[in-house]
Amino acid sequence: MTGGAPDRQARSSLLPRFADTSAVLGGVGWLLLVVADVFGPIQDIIALAMLVLVPLALRLADTPRRDGTRSGWYRIAVVGQPMTALLGVFSLTMTPGTATALSALPWAATTVAVAGFGVWRLLQRGPWPIEELSIDAGLLYIVVGGVALLFDRTGVSLVFEPTFVTLTTVHFHYAGSALPILAGMAGRYSPGERFDPMVRWTTPLIVVGPGIIGTGITAVALDFPLAATIEFIAVAIFTTAVTLFSVAVIVGVLPLLPSWPQRLLLGGASLAVTVSMGFAVVYGFARATGGTYLGIGPQSLGTMVTYHGQLNAYGFAVPALVGWRLAVPESRARPPGVPVSHLTGGWSIGEDFLERRGLTGDATVSGMIDDVGAYQSDTFDSSAVSSSVRQFFERSGEYELAVSPDWETPWRQLAILYHPIATRIGQLSVPLVSATGELALSGRVVAVNDGDSQTGDRAWIRSNVGRATGADRMTYVGIYDRHVSTGRSYLRVTFPLPGSNLTGMLRVKNGGADDEALVLSSFPEAGNCDDAGLYLVVGGFAVRLPLNETLLVEPGEERGSVQAVHRVELFGVRVFTLQYDLRLADNDSPSNGISR
């Protein structure tokens, strides 16, 4: 750890407290504005969001790295929020125009920083689990509210009525931002088998609902056919999801909460948002049909502000944010900061990449793993692995690999475009056709000395370049080591790419009927709580890809041989499967005593 690291950690730890302080002081300032009767109802709601709701939401969404530091986006949003909120509130006192827009612009910039923090969370973690994705969505949606405020204060309404621009500001600070964040907080609790499915199916609708409704409002303003009907259907589905989620919270989550004030606040907020969204359904139906229902018609914007807007703000958002702040639930997802190598390549990798870079070492290594037993855990019994499979992992460089691909449509068509590029670069050239016999891959294992503690100490290089030509050429340059986190060992593999690298954190477990096979998997455990995954590392930042792979290695038909099945999926949908036949390159190599 460098000398400045403790200072960075100390400064970073102040940010959540800074957000809390801002919310408290903002609340006091907002009450003074209300008592002084400075604004009307809509402006009061917008001011409340800027002064109180956003800092509370940032506090709830706080996501420190493993070393205690925080994202630069988070730092900008938290530190910038108080002053930019004051400027945004000040803009509400002014007549729309250029000067007013300049006062609102800093708040729009702060919402961009909040959205940047949401993107940062999403990229380093991936779109799992759903409750964290819901929080990300809330952080992202708020930028729409910030931009809408800027347009409103400029006096530019585009194709909308001016009032709708103002209400868009409200919508994306509350239903668009606060609601998904609060749904994510509730989703961190498990409401039990009875209500888990309800939470699992309604949360995605809460995530996409604000965006769909906003699109519907735009379609109505542009006078698209059936736009009002579609908008009503979207509002109805969204309201149903919110209602069912609220039921799950009241019945399944509230009993799990540690204090009665928190249960009271969140229970009341759940009821309030259900009633509030009911008004939205009635208003949407009135807009779709042109009728008046329960005193709400197509032109009842004032009524909607009174019942829907104020109930959303004062009955739902504030109590819910304060309620969750009393005891912030911990995330199941792994903390940011997965340790990865910073090693990158150029536009030519190839089997001699490490030699060209001067990265080879003098140590004696023979396999991608020194000792399979080093990965022993409560989910992996190394003693059950067959000796032939163990030998493959510990003597990988002595094997030839015959491979047969099976691509899913349309991925094969895309691979036809990708393969020439990968072949030219000399890295990860996944085959389109079988490579057997003379075209089989041969391997070698060399020691690596990069100077980066996160770069592996050995590389397994597989290639058939010396025997194949054109599209038949394949090269894989992977650097391996063992990564240990929270007591669990992962096989970490780094593939250098142009300006980046692809890093796999692979869980090790048993497979096969008798646990004699060895399985490497990038699929994380439930809740995305471990380090397993495939990461694209650019500039030292690891982006969790929606790709996953599983490699099953088991004893082959012949004595000492092994077979492997490598399956790659995108968002859970199979992309391709590779079937490997792995044999010792020298048939005279001593394999006596090696059983299946």
XYZ file of C-alpha atoms in Angstrom:
596
model
C 0.000 0.000 0.000
C 1.360 3.394 -0.912
C 1.839 6.151 1.594
C -1.088 8.124 0.216
C -3.550 5.233 0.283
C -4.611 5.647 3.952
C -5.270 9.340 3.329
C -7.417 8.523 0.297
C -9.351 5.985 2.332
C -9.879 8.457 5.168
C -11.097 11.183 2.831
C -13.331 8.743 0.996
C -14.929 7.545 4.227
C -16.159 11.103 4.852
C -18.309 11.162 1.711
C -21.302 9.191 3.093
C -21.367 11.389 6.191
C -21.149 14.446 3.965
C -24.240 13.218 2.090
C -26.097 12.673 5.377
C -25.217 16.164 6.568
C -26.307 17.676 3.270
C -29.670 15.899 3.479
C -30.288 17.155 7.033
C -29.305 20.745 6.270
C -31.218 20.577 3.004
C -34.291 19.436 4.897
C -34.037 22.397 7.261
C -33.619 24.787 4.348
C -36.552 23.251 2.518
C -38.826 23.646 5.547
C -37.887 27.329 5.735
C -38.838 27.729 2.065
C -42.196 26.057 2.678
C -42.933 28.181 5.748
C -42.012 31.310 3.786
C -44.365 30.167 1.014
C -41.732 30.888 -1.639
C -42.920 28.301 -4.173
C -46.025 26.587 -5.415
C -46.705 22.844 -4.906
C -44.718 21.597 -7.921
C -41.679 23.745 -7.155
C -41.767 22.574 -3.518
C -41.566 18.972 -4.712
C -38.673 19.692 -7.082
C -36.769 21.612 -4.389
C -37.269 18.724 -1.954
C -35.732 16.311 -4.445
C -32.642 18.447 -4.988
C -32.056 19.364 -1.351
C -33.005 16.137 0.454
C -33.869 13.152 -1.720
C -30.770 13.033 -3.901
C -28.220 13.169 -1.036
C -30.211 10.503 0.826
C -30.295 8.330 -2.286
C -26.543 8.771 -2.749
C -25.992 7.747 0.853
C -28.067 4.593 0.406
C -26.304 3.679 -2.849
C -22.808 4.168 -1.405
C -20.537 1.479 -2.903
C -16.978 1.533 -1.568
C -14.228 -0.429 -3.245
C -12.442 -3.191 -1.362
C -9.682 -0.794 -0.380
C -12.185 1.657 1.116
C -11.993 4.244 -1.672
C -14.938 5.326 -3.806
C -15.649 6.132 -7.422
C -14.732 9.572 -8.713
C -18.301 9.882 -10.009
C -19.613 9.359 -6.481
C -17.202 11.926 -5.085
C -18.234 14.539 -7.662
C -21.940 13.879 -7.079
C -21.755 14.010 -3.277
C -19.458 17.028 -3.021
C -21.189 18.930 -5.806
C -24.765 18.270 -4.701
C -25.203 20.948 -1.968
C -24.095 23.971 -3.992
C -25.656 22.848 -7.269
C -28.916 22.073 -5.450
C -28.975 25.607 -4.042
C -28.424 26.999 -7.526
C -31.154 24.734 -8.877
C -33.578 25.905 -6.189
C -32.613 29.504 -6.912
C -33.467 28.947 -10.587
C -37.026 28.084 -9.514
C -37.454 31.666 -8.275
C -36.538 33.161 -11.653
C -38.404 33.666 -14.900
C -37.334 31.080 -17.511
C -34.548 32.334 -19.748
C -30.826 32.189 -20.361
C -29.757 33.443 -16.924
C -32.153 31.016 -15.249
C -30.794 28.163 -17.343
C -27.254 28.995 -16.226
C -28.427 28.633 -12.639
C -30.025 25.243 -13.377
C -27.104 23.939 -15.442
C -24.912 22.912 -12.469
C -27.730 20.720 -11.138
C -28.016 19.019 -14.508
C -24.252 18.405 -14.319
C -24.659 16.860 -10.861
C -27.313 14.478 -12.171
C -24.844 13.481 -14.901
C -22.348 12.619 -12.142
C -25.032 10.612 -10.316
C -25.770 8.737 -13.537
C -22.033 8.208 -14.060
C -21.901 6.600 -10.626
C -24.769 4.327 -11.661
C -22.915 3.318 -14.829
C -19.755 2.685 -12.789
C -21.652 0.374 -10.445
C -23.268 -1.454 -13.351
C -20.095 -1.953 -15.381
C -17.930 -3.308 -12.596
C -20.639 -5.648 -11.295
C -22.681 -6.605 -14.342
C -26.502 -6.688 -14.480
C -26.818 -8.989 -11.467
C -28.432 -9.234 -8.975
C -31.705 -7.585 -9.929
C -31.964 -5.446 -6.774
C -28.622 -3.791 -7.534
C -29.666 -3.248 -11.149
C -32.754 -1.470 -9.795
C -30.530 0.891 -7.802
C -28.412 1.490 -10.901
C -31.551 2.342 -12.881
C -32.622 4.908 -10.292
C -29.214 6.557 -10.430
C -29.350 6.622 -14.227
C -32.901 7.934 -14.605
C -32.231 11.034 -12.536
C -30.216 12.595 -15.360
C -33.476 12.831 -17.335
C -34.920 14.851 -14.463
C -31.860 17.101 -14.411
C -32.027 17.751 -18.148
C -35.798 18.324 -17.939
C -35.214 20.949 -15.246
C -32.682 22.644 -17.515
C -35.184 22.767 -20.390
C -37.918 23.963 -18.037
C -35.760 26.785 -16.683
C -34.636 27.721 -20.188
C -38.253 27.981 -21.299
C -37.767 25.404 -24.051
C -40.593 22.862 -24.139
C -39.815 21.188 -27.484
C -42.947 19.280 -28.605
C -44.457 19.247 -25.110
C -46.698 21.565 -23.206
C -44.541 23.564 -20.763
C -46.277 21.961 -17.786
C -45.311 18.490 -19.002
C -41.638 19.458 -19.023
C -41.990 20.533 -15.395
C -43.781 17.292 -14.503
C -41.085 15.284 -16.280
C -38.624 16.861 -13.861
C -40.769 15.586 -11.007
C -41.357 12.150 -12.540
C -37.692 11.338 -13.036
C -36.671 12.565 -9.586
C -39.351 10.459 -7.869
C -40.969 7.550 -9.737
C -37.979 7.384 -12.071
C -35.208 7.649 -9.487
C -36.308 7.297 -5.873
C -38.683 4.381 -6.560
C -36.151 2.025 -8.244
C -33.511 2.837 -5.616
C -35.947 2.092 -2.811
C -37.091 -1.082 -4.553
C -33.443 -2.124 -4.672
C -33.086 -1.540 -0.940
C -36.111 -3.739 -0.245
C -34.839 -6.367 -2.667
C -31.693 -6.799 -0.579
C -33.904 -8.542 1.949
C -35.271 -11.987 1.174
C -39.027 -11.900 1.860
C -39.246 -15.701 1.949
C -40.284 -18.375 -0.533
C -43.840 -17.085 -0.738
C -42.921 -13.575 -1.867
C -39.512 -14.029 -3.504
C -41.094 -14.771 -6.926
C -43.241 -11.638 -6.609
C -40.165 -9.501 -5.953
C -38.190 -11.242 -8.702
C -40.844 -10.602 -11.365
C -41.955 -7.109 -10.346
C -38.523 -5.527 -9.882
C -37.643 -5.657 -13.621
C -40.928 -3.867 -14.367
C -40.029 -1.184 -11.829
C -36.637 -0.873 -13.534
C -37.992 -0.347 -17.060
C -41.352 1.227 -16.178
C -40.303 4.900 -15.806
C -38.524 4.836 -19.150
C -41.468 3.219 -20.936
C -43.913 5.699 -19.420
C -41.664 8.602 -20.416
C -41.548 7.222 -23.950
C -45.337 6.944 -23.944
C -45.733 10.569 -22.884
C -43.417 11.593 -25.720
C -45.440 9.512 -28.186
C -48.649 11.227 -27.032
C -47.041 14.655 -27.481
C -46.006 13.664 -31.007
C -49.573 12.470 -31.668
C -48.597 8.911 -32.569
C -51.534 6.562 -33.277
C -52.795 4.731 -30.169
C -50.103 6.473 -28.104
C -52.520 7.379 -25.290
C -53.777 3.799 -25.084
C -50.248 2.401 -25.012
C -49.294 4.955 -22.360
C -52.239 3.854 -20.213
C -51.311 0.167 -20.571
C -47.713 0.966 -19.571
C -48.894 2.938 -16.529
C -51.283 0.134 -15.556
C -48.574 -2.537 -15.766
C -46.129 -0.345 -13.859
C -48.717 0.377 -11.166
C -49.556 -3.309 -10.832
C -45.869 -4.114 -10.393
C -45.451 -1.382 -7.764
C -48.556 -2.587 -5.914
C -47.450 -6.224 -5.853
C -43.963 -5.193 -4.792
C -45.444 -3.088 -1.980
C -47.460 -6.093 -0.792
C -44.279 -8.182 -0.742
C -42.528 -5.465 1.271
C -45.349 -5.090 3.794
C -45.888 -8.817 4.349
C -42.459 -10.268 3.644
C -39.874 -7.583 4.427
C -41.269 -5.451 7.263
C -41.204 -8.318 9.811
C -37.473 -8.710 9.125
C -36.591 -5.085 9.874
C -34.726 -4.317 13.109
C -36.832 -1.468 14.544
C -40.442 -0.383 14.721
C -39.753 3.190 13.450
C -38.283 1.695 10.283
C -41.231 -0.682 9.894
C -43.670 2.192 10.416
C -41.978 4.473 7.889
C -41.584 1.817 5.196
C -45.029 0.337 5.739
C -46.651 3.752 5.399
C -44.542 4.554 2.352
C -45.555 1.279 0.672
C -49.229 2.070 1.160
C -48.765 5.663 -0.016
C -47.036 4.736 -3.276
C -49.751 2.188 -4.049
C -52.476 4.822 -3.654
C -50.402 7.396 -5.534
C -49.877 5.088 -8.509
C -53.606 4.370 -8.480
C -54.207 8.047 -9.246
C -51.718 7.736 -12.111
C -53.745 4.854 -13.576
C -56.975 6.843 -13.373
C -55.311 9.844 -15.022
C -53.818 7.661 -17.748
C -57.234 6.110 -18.419
C -58.793 9.570 -18.585
C -56.167 10.670 -21.132
C -56.737 7.527 -23.185
C -60.539 7.792 -23.250
C -61.163 11.518 -22.819
C -63.512 10.853 -19.886
C -63.539 11.952 -16.255
C -63.216 9.394 -13.460
C -63.183 10.026 -9.715
C -62.981 13.719 -10.541
C -59.851 13.224 -12.658
C -59.985 14.133 -16.343
C -57.493 14.676 -19.170
C -56.875 18.251 -18.017
C -56.666 17.515 -14.281
C -52.999 18.338 -13.882
C -53.651 20.361 -10.735
C -55.489 17.457 -9.163
C -52.649 15.100 -10.130
C -50.088 17.382 -8.514
C -52.153 17.466 -5.332
C -52.896 13.762 -5.042
C -50.267 11.922 -7.076
C -47.280 14.276 -6.878
C -47.507 15.312 -3.236
C -48.393 11.813 -2.053
C -45.407 10.442 -3.973
C -43.102 13.047 -2.448
C -44.278 13.392 1.139
C -46.045 10.087 1.687
C -43.651 7.782 -0.140
C -40.208 9.095 -1.087
C -39.256 10.936 2.103
C -40.501 8.296 4.600
C -39.019 5.461 2.540
C -35.600 7.083 2.121
C -35.459 7.998 5.805
C -36.698 4.527 6.736
C -33.983 2.741 4.808
C -31.394 5.204 6.083
C -32.161 4.086 9.649
C -30.646 0.699 8.780
C -29.145 0.368 5.308
C -29.333 -3.270 4.144
C -26.082 -4.794 2.944
C -25.703 -5.761 -0.689
C -25.306 -9.419 -1.593
C -23.160 -8.477 -4.583
C -19.387 -8.618 -4.395
C -17.703 -5.296 -3.579
C -16.009 -3.438 -6.441
C -12.310 -3.727 -7.026
C -11.732 -7.261 -8.292
C -7.916 -7.538 -8.545
C -6.906 -7.853 -12.183
C -3.729 -7.599 -14.224
C -3.004 -4.360 -16.090
C -1.145 -6.256 -18.817
C -2.264 -5.242 -22.313
C -1.209 -6.112 -25.839
C -0.868 -4.370 -29.156
C -2.418 -5.228 -32.498
C -0.187 -8.271 -32.759
C -0.223 -10.786 -29.916
C 0.818 -14.165 -31.293
C 2.524 -17.123 -29.656
C 5.787 -15.190 -29.132
C 4.093 -12.237 -27.365
C 5.747 -12.829 -23.992
C 9.200 -13.279 -25.491
C 8.856 -10.062 -27.518
C 7.822 -8.181 -24.388
C 10.620 -9.719 -22.302
C 8.102 -11.117 -19.828
C 9.278 -14.709 -19.618
C 10.904 -15.966 -16.419
C 13.356 -18.688 -15.424
C 11.129 -20.703 -13.093
C 10.245 -24.264 -14.018
C 6.523 -24.631 -14.722
C 4.636 -27.379 -16.519
C 0.909 -26.692 -16.212
C -1.683 -23.973 -15.823
C -1.949 -25.179 -12.207
C 0.959 -26.314 -10.030
C -1.149 -28.432 -7.721
C -4.869 -29.121 -8.120
C -4.990 -29.708 -4.368
C -4.341 -25.997 -3.775
C -7.950 -25.318 -4.849
C -9.457 -27.587 -2.192
C -12.598 -26.013 -0.700
C -16.013 -26.873 0.682
C -17.288 -27.024 -2.921
C -14.294 -28.808 -4.448
C -12.817 -32.142 -3.353
C -9.478 -32.349 -5.121
C -8.916 -35.944 -4.001
C -11.926 -37.073 -6.058
C -10.474 -35.747 -9.331
C -9.178 -38.510 -11.580
C -5.422 -38.757 -12.056
C -5.702 -38.170 -15.814
C -7.613 -34.909 -15.295
C -5.192 -33.817 -12.586
C -2.258 -34.559 -14.900
C -3.768 -32.413 -17.660
C -4.003 -29.358 -15.402
C -0.567 -29.889 -13.878
C 1.207 -30.770 -17.183
C -0.883 -28.734 -19.659
C 2.071 -27.893 -21.891
C 2.544 -31.540 -22.886
C -0.878 -31.914 -24.517
C -2.229 -31.572 -28.038
C -5.765 -30.252 -28.365
C -8.112 -31.406 -31.116
C -11.199 -29.182 -31.123
C -14.634 -29.313 -32.759
C -16.880 -26.216 -32.548
C -20.668 -26.040 -32.449
C -21.958 -22.484 -33.010
C -25.481 -21.262 -32.426
C -27.196 -19.175 -35.100
C -26.768 -16.190 -35.547
C -23.495 -16.158 -33.604
C -21.754 -18.236 -36.255
C -22.499 -15.540 -38.849
C -21.013 -12.900 -36.561
C -18.030 -15.152 -35.853
C -17.293 -15.266 -39.580
C -16.615 -11.520 -39.303
C -14.739 -11.812 -35.996
C -12.473 -14.744 -36.858
C -10.219 -13.013 -39.452
C -9.570 -10.173 -36.990
C -8.712 -12.576 -34.156
C -6.482 -14.581 -36.503
C -4.677 -11.417 -37.608
C -4.141 -10.313 -33.992
C -3.141 -13.814 -32.949
C -5.352 -14.175 -29.894
C -8.600 -15.961 -28.959
C -9.221 -17.172 -32.511
C -12.161 -19.437 -31.699
C -12.457 -21.986 -34.537
C -15.286 -22.073 -37.050
C -14.512 -25.633 -38.176
C -12.909 -28.655 -36.544
C -9.160 -28.599 -35.964
C -7.937 -32.170 -35.684
C -4.935 -34.187 -36.806
C -2.263 -31.902 -38.253
C -4.398 -28.845 -37.446
C -4.696 -29.690 -33.739
C -3.305 -27.166 -31.276
C -0.025 -27.865 -29.533
C 0.826 -26.196 -26.256
C 3.689 -25.062 -24.106
C 3.838 -23.575 -20.635
C 6.364 -20.845 -19.829
C 7.145 -18.891 -16.678
C 6.037 -15.243 -16.612
C 7.733 -12.386 -14.777
C 5.688 -9.219 -15.344
C 6.380 -7.357 -12.098
C 2.614 -6.936 -11.544
C 1.443 -9.038 -8.599
C -1.930 -9.489 -10.313
C -0.395 -10.961 -13.472
C -0.009 -14.723 -13.358
C 3.326 -16.476 -13.028
C 2.811 -18.905 -15.931
C 1.389 -18.829 -19.434
C -0.175 -21.674 -21.377
C 0.285 -20.893 -25.062
C -1.719 -22.946 -27.567
C -1.285 -22.593 -31.309
C -1.259 -24.398 -34.629
C 0.274 -21.511 -36.599
C 3.290 -23.563 -37.633
C 1.084 -26.214 -39.264
C -1.986 -24.281 -40.418
C -2.574 -21.457 -42.860
C -5.240 -18.824 -43.406
C -8.478 -19.194 -41.471
C -7.317 -22.489 -39.912
C -4.730 -20.716 -37.751
C -5.530 -20.472 -34.049
C -3.629 -18.954 -31.142
C -4.416 -18.596 -27.447
C -2.035 -16.831 -25.060
C -3.377 -17.158 -21.515
C -1.546 -16.235 -18.307
C -2.611 -18.178 -15.214
C -2.429 -17.947 -11.449
C -4.455 -18.568 -8.309
C -6.573 -15.742 -6.902
C -7.800 -16.067 -3.319
C -10.741 -14.033 -2.001
C -12.722 -14.572 1.218
C -11.060 -17.932 1.672
C -11.925 -19.254 -1.784
C -9.437 -19.991 -4.568
C -10.160 -19.096 -8.189
C -8.183 -19.896 -11.305
C -7.415 -16.481 -12.788
C -6.533 -16.335 -16.477
C -5.530 -13.200 -18.393
C -5.642 -12.967 -22.192
C -3.801 -9.851 -23.473
C -5.784 -7.912 -26.099
C -5.109 -4.673 -27.997
C -5.100 -1.939 -25.338
C -6.857 -4.210 -22.854
C -7.124 -7.749 -21.571
C -9.804 -10.341 -20.971
C -9.630 -11.737 -17.451
C -11.493 -14.802 -16.296
C -12.101 -15.505 -12.614
C -13.081 -19.164 -12.636
C -14.586 -21.128 -9.782
C -13.207 -24.653 -9.397
C -15.603 -27.472 -8.576
C -16.183 -31.162 -9.148
C -18.174 -32.613 -12.017
C -19.189 -35.954 -13.416
C -21.071 -38.802 -11.792
C -18.290 -39.604 -9.301
C -16.888 -36.081 -8.939
C -13.861 -37.249 -10.944
C -14.190 -34.420 -13.466
C -13.030 -30.853 -12.846
C -15.242 -27.894 -13.757
C -14.097 -24.307 -14.252
C -16.954 -21.808 -14.249
C -17.260 -18.037 -14.470
C -20.854 -18.192 -13.227
C -21.030 -16.481 -9.826
C -22.967 -17.885 -6.929
C -26.497 -16.658 -6.223
C -26.590 -12.908 -5.698
C -23.370 -12.327 -7.657
C -21.605 -12.492 -4.315
C -18.211 -13.847 -5.382
C -15.449 -12.854 -7.792
C -16.294 -15.349 -10.541
C -16.821 -13.744 -13.933
C -15.351 -12.622 -17.231
C -13.948 -9.087 -17.202
C -12.770 -6.761 -19.948
C -9.985 -4.712 -18.368
C -9.416 -1.294 -19.963
C -7.131 1.238 -18.327
C -7.125 -0.850 -15.165
C -10.946 -0.742 -14.899
C -12.580 -4.167 -14.983
C -15.933 -4.315 -16.788
C -17.968 -7.389 -15.863
C -19.161 -8.808 -19.176
C -22.576 -10.470 -19.593
C -20.642 -13.488 -20.903
C -20.083 -16.670 -18.940
C -18.159 -19.832 -19.645
C -18.015 -23.349 -18.262
C -15.214 -25.837 -18.938
C -15.807 -29.470 -17.981
C -12.689 -31.672 -18.103
C -13.205 -35.407 -17.584
C -11.355 -38.673 -18.239
C -11.261 -39.776 -21.869
C -11.937 -43.123 -23.474
C -8.276 -44.128 -23.603
C -5.908 -44.525 -20.699
C -4.409 -41.168 -19.695
C -6.475 -39.114 -22.161
C -9.015 -36.458 -21.224
C -11.973 -34.795 -22.885
C -13.327 -31.313 -22.349
C -16.502 -29.397 -23.129
C -16.235 -25.600 -23.225
C -19.568 -23.747 -23.290
C -19.896 -19.957 -23.637
C -23.154 -18.071 -22.984
C -24.321 -14.477 -23.419
C -27.088 -13.399 -21.015
C -27.710 -17.092 -20.376
C -28.105 -17.962 -24.074
C -25.585 -20.374 -25.593
C -23.180 -18.835 -28.116
C -20.949 -21.805 -28.889
C -19.654 -25.074 -27.490
C -16.176 -26.482 -28.098
C -15.502 -30.215 -27.792
C -11.857 -31.024 -27.001
C -9.932 -34.265 -27.273
C -6.763 -33.785 -25.205
C -3.816 -36.158 -25.542
C -0.185 -36.115 -24.534
C 1.753 -34.817 -27.522
C 4.489 -37.458 -27.116
C 2.903 -40.886 -27.007
C 6.066 -42.209 -25.408
C 5.731 -39.852 -22.477
C 5.603 -41.779 -19.210
C 1.952 -42.310 -18.435
C 2.305 -45.674 -16.768
C 0.371 -45.688 -13.551
C -1.967 -42.944 -14.785
C -5.498 -44.225 -14.489
C -8.652 -42.663 -15.698
